[in-house]
PDB file of C-alpha atoms in Angstrom:
ATOM      1  CA  MET A   1       6.016  -6.261  62.111  1.00 32.00           C
ATOM      2  CA  ALA A   2       4.427  -3.466  60.106  1.00 30.00           C
ATOM      3  CA  LYS A   3       1.409  -4.539  58.084  1.00 33.00           C
ATOM      4  CA  LYS A   4       1.445  -4.099  54.340  1.00 33.00           C
ATOM      5  CA  ARG A   5      -0.599  -1.075  53.364  1.00 36.00           C
ATOM      6  CA  THR A   6      -3.532  -1.510  50.993  1.00 36.00           C
ATOM      7  CA  SER A   7      -4.127   0.910  48.131  1.00 37.00           C
ATOM      8  CA  ARG A   8      -6.554   3.729  48.898  1.00 36.00           C
ATOM      9  CA  TYR A   9      -8.002   3.272  45.366  1.00 34.00           C
ATOM     10  CA  LYS A  10      -8.707  -0.448  45.668  1.00 39.00           C
ATOM     11  CA  GLY A  11     -12.268  -1.301  44.749  1.00 43.00           C
ATOM     12  CA  GLN A  12     -13.022   1.986  42.980  1.00 39.00           C
ATOM     13  CA  GLY A  13     -14.386   1.989  39.473  1.00 48.00           C
ATOM     14  CA  LYS A  14     -12.703   2.401  36.127  1.00 47.00           C
ATOM     15  CA  ALA A  15     -13.434   6.130  36.021  1.00 45.00           C
ATOM     16  CA  ALA A  16     -11.740   6.686  39.355  1.00 43.00           C
ATOM     17  CA  ARG A  17      -8.663   4.775  38.192  1.00 48.00           C
ATOM     18  CA  GLN A  18      -8.552   6.864  35.019  1.00 46.00           C
ATOM     19  CA  ARG A  19      -8.725  10.110  37.044  1.00 46.00           C
ATOM     20  CA  GLN A  20      -5.884   8.849  39.208  1.00 50.00           C
ATOM     21  CA  GLN A  21      -3.791   8.033  36.123  1.00 53.00           C
ATOM     22  CA  GLN A  22      -4.509  11.492  34.701  1.00 51.00           C
ATOM     23  CA  ARG A  23      -3.404  13.156  37.922  1.00 50.00           C
ATOM     24  CA  PHE A  24      -0.217  11.047  37.922  1.00 56.00           C
ATOM     25  CA  TRP A  25       0.746  12.018  34.375  1.00 54.00           C
ATOM     26  CA  ILE A  26      -0.097  15.695  34.957  1.00 49.00           C
ATOM     27  CA  GLY A  27       2.087  15.675  38.066  1.00 54.00           C
ATOM     28  CA  ALA A  28       4.857  13.871  36.218  1.00 53.00           C
ATOM     29  CA  GLY A  29       4.721  16.447  33.435  1.00 55.00           C
ATOM     30  CA  VAL A  30       4.955  19.334  35.896  1.00 46.00           C
ATOM     31  CA  LEU A  31       7.924  17.713  37.632  1.00 52.00           C
ATOM     32  CA  LEU A  32       9.642  17.073  34.300  1.00 51.00           C
ATOM     33  CA  ALA A  33       9.163  20.707  33.297  1.00 50.00           C
ATOM     34  CA  LEU A  34      10.733  21.848  36.557  1.00 46.00           C
ATOM     35  CA  LEU A  35      13.683  19.541  36.069  1.00 47.00           C
ATOM     36  CA  VAL A  36      14.232  20.623  32.472  1.00 48.00           C
ATOM     37  CA  SER A  37      14.047  24.320  33.442  1.00 49.00           C
ATOM     38  CA  GLY A  38      16.922  23.959  35.877  1.00 47.00           C
ATOM     39  CA  GLY A  39      15.770  21.629  38.608  1.00 43.00           C
ATOM     40  CA  ALA A  40      15.715  24.384  41.230  1.00 41.00           C
ATOM     41  CA  VAL A  41      12.868  22.862  43.215  1.00 41.00           C
ATOM     42  CA  PHE A  42      14.419  19.393  43.122  1.00 36.00           C
ATOM     43  CA  SER A  43      17.787  20.773  44.232  1.00 39.00           C
ATOM     44  CA  LEU A  44      16.175  22.691  47.075  1.00 40.00           C
ATOM     45  CA  LEU A  45      14.320  19.653  48.354  1.00 44.00           C
ATOM     46  CA  SER A  46      17.301  17.341  48.080  1.00 48.00           C
ATOM     47  CA  THR A  47      19.799  19.659  49.825  1.00 77.00           C
ATOM     48  CA  VAL A  48      21.345  18.222  52.965  1.00 82.00           C
ATOM     49  CA  PRO A  49      23.565  20.564  55.013  1.00 88.00           C
ATOM     50  CA  GLU A  50      27.273  19.891  55.175  1.00 92.00           C
ATOM     51  CA  VAL A  51      28.718  18.999  58.585  1.00 92.00           C
ATOM     52  CA  SER A  52      32.263  19.828  59.619  1.00 93.00           C
ATOM     53  CA  ALA A  53      34.700  16.957  60.048  1.00 92.00           C
ATOM     54  CA  GLU A  54      35.121  17.922  63.700  1.00 92.00           C
ATOM     55  CA  ARG A  55      31.360  17.717  64.338  1.00 90.00           C
ATOM     56  CA  LEU A  56      31.053  14.434  62.451  1.00 92.00           C
ATOM     57  CA  GLU A  57      33.519  12.870  64.884  1.00 93.00           C
ATOM     58  CA  GLN A  58      32.038  14.470  68.003  1.00 95.00           C
ATOM     59  CA  GLU A  59      30.732  11.976  70.547  1.00 95.00           C
ATOM     60  CA  ALA A  60      29.309  12.060  74.065  1.00 93.00           C
ATOM     61  CA  HIS A  61      31.169  10.047  76.688  1.00 96.00           C
ATOM     62  CA  LEU A  62      30.558   8.833  80.222  1.00 97.00           C
ATOM     63  CA  GLY A  63      33.310   8.056  82.691  1.00 97.00           C
ATOM     64  CA  ALA A  64      37.021   8.822  82.723  1.00 96.00           C
ATOM     65  CA  GLU A  65      38.565  11.553  80.579  1.00 93.00           C
ATOM     66  CA  ALA A  66      41.831   9.592  80.279  1.00 95.00           C
ATOM     67  CA  PRO A  67      40.610   5.990  80.513  1.00 97.00           C
ATOM     68  CA  ARG A  68      42.570   2.778  80.694  1.00 98.00           C
ATOM     69  CA  VAL A  69      39.586   0.938  79.216  1.00 98.00           C
ATOM     70  CA  GLU A  70      37.308   2.128  76.404  1.00 98.00           C
ATOM     71  CA  VAL A  71      33.871   0.555  76.081  1.00 98.00           C
ATOM     72  CA  VAL A  72      32.015   1.284  72.832  1.00 98.00           C
ATOM     73  CA  LYS A  73      28.452   0.170  72.246  1.00 97.00           C
ATOM     74  CA  TYR A  74      26.966   0.110  68.749  1.00 97.00           C
ATOM     75  CA  GLY A  75      23.204   0.260  69.190  1.00 96.00           C
ATOM     76  CA  ALA A  76      19.883   1.411  67.810  1.00 97.00           C
ATOM     77  CA  TYR A  77      16.974   2.964  69.654  1.00 97.00           C
ATOM     78  CA  GLY A  78      14.416   0.584  68.160  1.00 96.00           C
ATOM     79  CA  CYS A  79      16.449  -2.471  69.234  1.00 95.00           C
ATOM     80  CA  HIS A  80      14.764  -4.531  71.970  1.00 94.00           C
ATOM     81  CA  ALA A  81      18.010  -6.149  73.086  1.00 95.00           C
ATOM     82  CA  CYS A  82      19.690  -2.731  73.325  1.00 95.00           C
ATOM     83  CA  ARG A  83      16.858  -1.496  75.495  1.00 95.00           C
ATOM     84  CA  ALA A  84      17.083  -4.564  77.723  1.00 95.00           C
ATOM     85  CA  VAL A  85      20.831  -4.054  78.189  1.00 96.00           C
ATOM     86  CA  HIS A  86      20.273  -0.368  78.937  1.00 96.00           C
ATOM     87  CA  GLN A  87      17.563  -1.115  81.474  1.00 95.00           C
ATOM     88  CA  SER A  88      19.721  -3.769  83.145  1.00 96.00           C
ATOM     89  CA  ARG A  89      22.006  -0.888  84.213  1.00 96.00           C
ATOM     90  CA  ILE A  90      25.106  -3.009  83.587  1.00 96.00           C
ATOM     91  CA  MET A  91      27.050  -0.052  82.193  1.00 95.00           C
ATOM     92  CA  GLU A  92      25.964   2.126  85.110  1.00 96.00           C
ATOM     93  CA  ARG A  93      27.308  -0.472  87.542  1.00 96.00           C
ATOM     94  CA  ILE A  94      30.610  -0.696  85.656  1.00 97.00           C
ATOM     95  CA  LEU A  95      30.985   3.082  85.754  1.00 97.00           C
ATOM     96  CA  GLU A  96      30.065   3.195  89.440  1.00 97.00           C
ATOM     97  CA  ASN A  97      32.787   0.657  90.219  1.00 96.00           C
ATOM     98  CA  TYR A  98      35.465   1.626  87.712  1.00 96.00           C
ATOM     99  CA  GLY A  99      34.403   5.017  86.374  1.00 91.00           C
ATOM    100  CA  ASP A 100      37.772   6.632  87.107  1.00 96.00           C
ATOM    101  CA  GLN A 101      39.406   4.177  84.688  1.00 98.00           C
ATOM    102  CA  VAL A 102      36.658   3.373  82.167  1.00 98.00           C
ATOM    103  CA  ARG A 103      34.988   5.463  79.481  1.00 98.00           C
ATOM    104  CA  PHE A 104      31.724   4.553  77.728  1.00 98.00           C
ATOM    105  CA  THR A 105      30.685   5.707  74.265  1.00 98.00           C
ATOM    106  CA  PHE A 106      27.435   4.987  72.400  1.00 98.00           C
ATOM    107  CA  ARG A 107      27.504   4.853  68.591  1.00 97.00           C
ATOM    108  CA  ASN A 108      24.228   4.795  66.743  1.00 95.00           C
ATOM    109  CA  VAL A 109      23.690   2.394  63.846  1.00 94.00           C
ATOM    110  CA  PRO A 110      20.049   2.852  62.776  1.00 93.00           C
ATOM    111  CA  ILE A 111      19.486  -0.571  61.247  1.00 85.00           C
ATOM    112  CA  ILE A 112      16.652  -2.163  63.229  1.00 88.00           C
ATOM    113  CA  HIS A 113      13.425  -0.121  63.169  1.00 94.00           C
ATOM    114  CA  ARG A 114      11.939   2.210  60.548  1.00 95.00           C
ATOM    115  CA  ASN A 115      12.106   5.074  63.071  1.00 96.00           C
ATOM    116  CA  ASP A 116      15.788   4.539  63.892  1.00 96.00           C
ATOM    117  CA  PRO A 117      17.261   7.001  61.342  1.00 96.00           C
ATOM    118  CA  LEU A 118      15.146   9.922  62.573  1.00 97.00           C
ATOM    119  CA  ALA A 119      15.744   8.924  66.219  1.00 98.00           C
ATOM    120  CA  ALA A 120      19.483   8.877  65.528  1.00 98.00           C
ATOM    121  CA  GLU A 121      19.277  12.329  63.962  1.00 98.00           C
ATOM    122  CA  ALA A 122      17.288  13.610  66.948  1.00 98.00           C
ATOM    123  CA  ALA A 123      19.962  12.257  69.294  1.00 98.00           C
ATOM    124  CA  GLN A 124      22.609  14.171  67.335  1.00 98.00           C
ATOM    125  CA  CYS A 125      20.467  17.303  67.664  1.00 98.00           C
ATOM    126  CA  ALA A 126      20.370  16.637  71.416  1.00 98.00           C
ATOM    127  CA  LEU A 127      24.167  16.414  71.439  1.00 98.00           C
ATOM    128  CA  ASP A 128      24.257  19.937  69.968  1.00 97.00           C
ATOM    129  CA  GLN A 129      22.742  21.069  73.273  1.00 97.00           C
ATOM    130  CA  GLY A 130      25.524  19.412  75.310  1.00 95.00           C
ATOM    131  CA  ASP A 131      26.823  16.032  76.484  1.00 94.00           C
ATOM    132  CA  GLY A 132      24.448  15.983  79.438  1.00 96.00           C
ATOM    133  CA  THR A 133      21.420  16.686  77.290  1.00 96.00           C
ATOM    134  CA  PHE A 134      22.460  13.946  74.895  1.00 98.00           C
ATOM    135  CA  TRP A 135      22.456  11.364  77.665  1.00 98.00           C
ATOM    136  CA  ALA A 136      19.144  12.654  79.038  1.00 98.00           C
ATOM    137  CA  PHE A 137      17.552  12.236  75.603  1.00 98.00           C
ATOM    138  CA  HIS A 138      19.319   8.889  75.069  1.00 98.00           C
ATOM    139  CA  ASN A 139      17.901   7.597  78.347  1.00 98.00           C
ATOM    140  CA  GLY A 140      14.486   8.951  77.447  1.00 98.00           C
ATOM    141  CA  LEU A 141      14.441   7.061  74.141  1.00 98.00           C
ATOM    142  CA  TYR A 142      15.348   3.808  75.884  1.00 97.00           C
ATOM    143  CA  SER A 143      12.760   4.383  78.634  1.00 96.00           C
ATOM    144  CA  ILE A 144       9.644   4.566  76.482  1.00 96.00           C
ATOM    145  CA  SER A 145       7.474   1.630  75.405  1.00 94.00           C
ATOM    146  CA  ASP A 146       7.554  -0.060  72.018  1.00 93.00           C
ATOM    147  CA  SER A 147       4.242   1.545  71.048  1.00 94.00           C
ATOM    148  CA  ALA A 148       5.495   4.991  72.075  1.00 96.00           C
ATOM    149  CA  TYR A 149       8.625   4.481  69.965  1.00 96.00           C
ATOM    150  CA  ASN A 150       6.472   3.417  67.023  1.00 95.00           C
ATOM    151  CA  ASP A 151       4.694   6.774  67.281  1.00 96.00           C
ATOM    152  CA  LEU A 152       7.881   8.854  67.022  1.00 96.00           C
ATOM    153  CA  ARG A 153       7.440   9.797  63.372  1.00 94.00           C
ATOM    154  CA  ARG A 154       7.611  13.605  63.274  1.00 95.00           C
ATOM    155  CA  GLY A 155       9.913  16.269  64.560  1.00 96.00           C
ATOM    156  CA  ALA A 156       7.201  17.416  66.958  1.00 97.00           C
ATOM    157  CA  ASP A 157       7.120  13.940  68.542  1.00 98.00           C
ATOM    158  CA  TYR A 158      10.854  14.085  69.288  1.00 98.00           C
ATOM    159  CA  ALA A 159      10.534  17.672  70.472  1.00 98.00           C
ATOM    160  CA  ALA A 160       7.935  16.607  73.033  1.00 98.00           C
ATOM    161  CA  LEU A 161      10.147  13.773  74.275  1.00 98.00           C
ATOM    162  CA  ALA A 162      13.095  16.161  74.457  1.00 98.00           C
ATOM    163  CA  ALA A 163      11.119  18.671  76.521  1.00 98.00           C
ATOM    164  CA  GLU A 164      10.026  15.895  78.886  1.00 98.00           C
ATOM    165  CA  ASN A 165      13.697  15.134  79.511  1.00 98.00           C
ATOM    166  CA  GLY A 166      14.832  18.704  80.128  1.00 97.00           C
ATOM    167  CA  LEU A 167      15.981  19.691  76.622  1.00 98.00           C
ATOM    168  CA  ASP A 168      14.985  22.617  74.442  1.00 98.00           C
ATOM    169  CA  GLY A 169      12.305  20.886  72.409  1.00 98.00           C
ATOM    170  CA  ALA A 170      11.820  23.740  69.940  1.00 98.00           C
ATOM    171  CA  ALA A 171      15.545  23.839  69.134  1.00 98.00           C
ATOM    172  CA  LEU A 172      15.618  20.094  68.603  1.00 98.00           C
ATOM    173  CA  GLU A 173      12.571  20.238  66.302  1.00 98.00           C
ATOM    174  CA  ALA A 174      14.184  23.024  64.258  1.00 98.00           C
ATOM    175  CA  CYS A 175      17.388  20.982  64.023  1.00 98.00           C
ATOM    176  CA  LEU A 176      15.405  18.051  62.612  1.00 97.00           C
ATOM    177  CA  ALA A 177      13.431  20.250  60.211  1.00 97.00           C
ATOM    178  CA  ASP A 178      16.715  21.534  58.753  1.00 96.00           C
ATOM    179  CA  ASN A 179      18.138  17.991  58.334  1.00 95.00           C
ATOM    180  CA  THR A 180      21.099  19.321  60.296  1.00 96.00           C
ATOM    181  CA  HIS A 181      22.573  15.949  61.144  1.00 97.00           C
ATOM    182  CA  ALA A 182      21.466  13.715  58.280  1.00 96.00           C
ATOM    183  CA  ARG A 183      25.107  13.458  57.205  1.00 96.00           C
ATOM    184  CA  THR A 184      26.240  12.819  60.772  1.00 96.00           C
ATOM    185  CA  VAL A 185      23.890   9.846  61.003  1.00 96.00           C
ATOM    186  CA  ASP A 186      25.203   8.565  57.665  1.00 96.00           C
ATOM    187  CA  HIS A 187      28.775   8.968  58.932  1.00 96.00           C
ATOM    188  CA  TRP A 188      28.198   6.716  61.942  1.00 95.00           C
ATOM    189  CA  ALA A 189      26.171   4.232  59.905  1.00 94.00           C
ATOM    190  CA  GLU A 190      29.156   3.952  57.569  1.00 95.00           C
ATOM    191  CA  GLU A 191      31.423   3.444  60.569  1.00 95.00           C
ATOM    192  CA  GLY A 192      29.130   0.596  61.612  1.00 94.00           C
ATOM    193  CA  ASP A 193      29.553  -0.903  58.159  1.00 95.00           C
ATOM    194  CA  ARG A 194      33.341  -0.646  58.433  1.00 95.00           C
ATOM    195  CA  GLN A 195      33.192  -2.434  61.779  1.00 95.00           C
ATOM    196  CA  ARG A 196      30.874  -5.046  60.231  1.00 95.00           C
ATOM    197  CA  ILE A 197      28.074  -4.374  62.681  1.00 94.00           C
ATOM    198  CA  LEU A 198      25.342  -6.762  61.570  1.00 90.00           C
ATOM    199  CA  GLY A 199      23.254  -6.646  64.744  1.00 92.00           C
ATOM    200  CA  THR A 200      22.810  -4.606  67.884  1.00 94.00           C
ATOM    201  CA  PRO A 201      23.939  -4.219  70.541  1.00 96.00           C
ATOM    202  CA  THR A 202      27.576  -4.915  69.680  1.00 96.00           C
ATOM    203  CA  PHE A 203      30.231  -4.041  72.266  1.00 98.00           C
ATOM    204  CA  PHE A 204      33.943  -3.419  71.962  1.00 98.00           C
ATOM    205  CA  VAL A 205      36.304  -3.295  74.948  1.00 98.00           C
ATOM    206  CA  ASN A 206      39.618  -1.681  74.017  1.00 98.00           C
ATOM    207  CA  GLY A 207      38.871  -2.620  70.416  1.00 97.00           C
ATOM    208  CA  GLN A 208      38.042  -6.247  71.189  1.00 97.00           C
ATOM    209  CA  ARG A 209      34.602  -7.309  69.958  1.00 97.00           C
ATOM    210  CA  LEU A 210      32.429  -9.152  72.474  1.00 95.00           C
ATOM    211  CA  ASN A 211      30.058 -11.958  71.563  1.00 82.00           C
ATOM    212  CA  SER A 212      27.426 -10.885  74.101  1.00 88.00           C
ATOM    213  CA  ALA A 213      26.643  -8.201  76.660  1.00 92.00           C
ATOM    214  CA  ALA A 214      26.928 -10.865  79.376  1.00 93.00           C
ATOM    215  CA  GLN A 215      30.705 -10.764  78.851  1.00 94.00           C
ATOM    216  CA  LEU A 216      30.946  -7.008  79.292  1.00 97.00           C
ATOM    217  CA  GLU A 217      31.859  -6.646  82.966  1.00 96.00           C
ATOM    218  CA  SER A 218      34.319  -9.561  82.958  1.00 97.00           C
ATOM    219  CA  ALA A 219      35.954  -8.141  79.822  1.00 98.00           C
ATOM    220  CA  VAL A 220      36.334  -4.736  81.490  1.00 98.00           C
ATOM    221  CA  VAL A 221      37.859  -6.284  84.628  1.00 97.00           C
ATOM    222  CA  ALA A 222      40.236  -8.395  82.524  1.00 97.00           C
ATOM    223  CA  ALA A 223      41.340  -5.303  80.599  1.00 98.00           C
ATOM    224  CA  LEU A 224      41.951  -3.409  83.836  1.00 97.00           C
ATOM    225  CA  ASN A 225      44.049  -6.277  85.207  1.00 96.00           C
ATOM    226  CA  ARG A 226      46.377  -6.421  82.201  1.00 90.00           C
TER     227      ARG A 226
END
């Protein structure tokens, strides 16, 4: 759990507090003047690029192109349970045994850790480089330690992780700097809301919600036998 930050001005004298108040009101006045004069700076800073409907719906898949069984996992990169399921290799085993009939899709719902939204955006930037690069980056995010994940706070941090996993780190960092997939992340977060995803991981097998990952393989086998 993140500790509550203490004020950098705590314990300083009255004069210091007055200087801080003066700086605040001067800054507020400058900002107000900019807004009144047209708000160009505010508009520039708040601009988020539009994303085509086709790209919003684009996903990376593993397994069969024309599957009999669809497995969808809603997860977050800062989720301990998601990482445990990933590292258990249960989905890898299912694909090894039934990969010609099963397709796996990961959908990101960044609801667990403060770094999840930026990690989700970085994963979308990885997808821009190809399905294979998405999965390489996805696996890299789930392979690092909790402390390493806590340190992923800047575009450069994700670029370094991307490069370690065979991606173009500079391209990924530029993608993040441009907020290229902020709307894409919002799109899938909204999809999670529509599906009433309250915790991660949550699995669906052919649209049927599972209560736990322990049911995953048996649910896949049952769906194949229908």
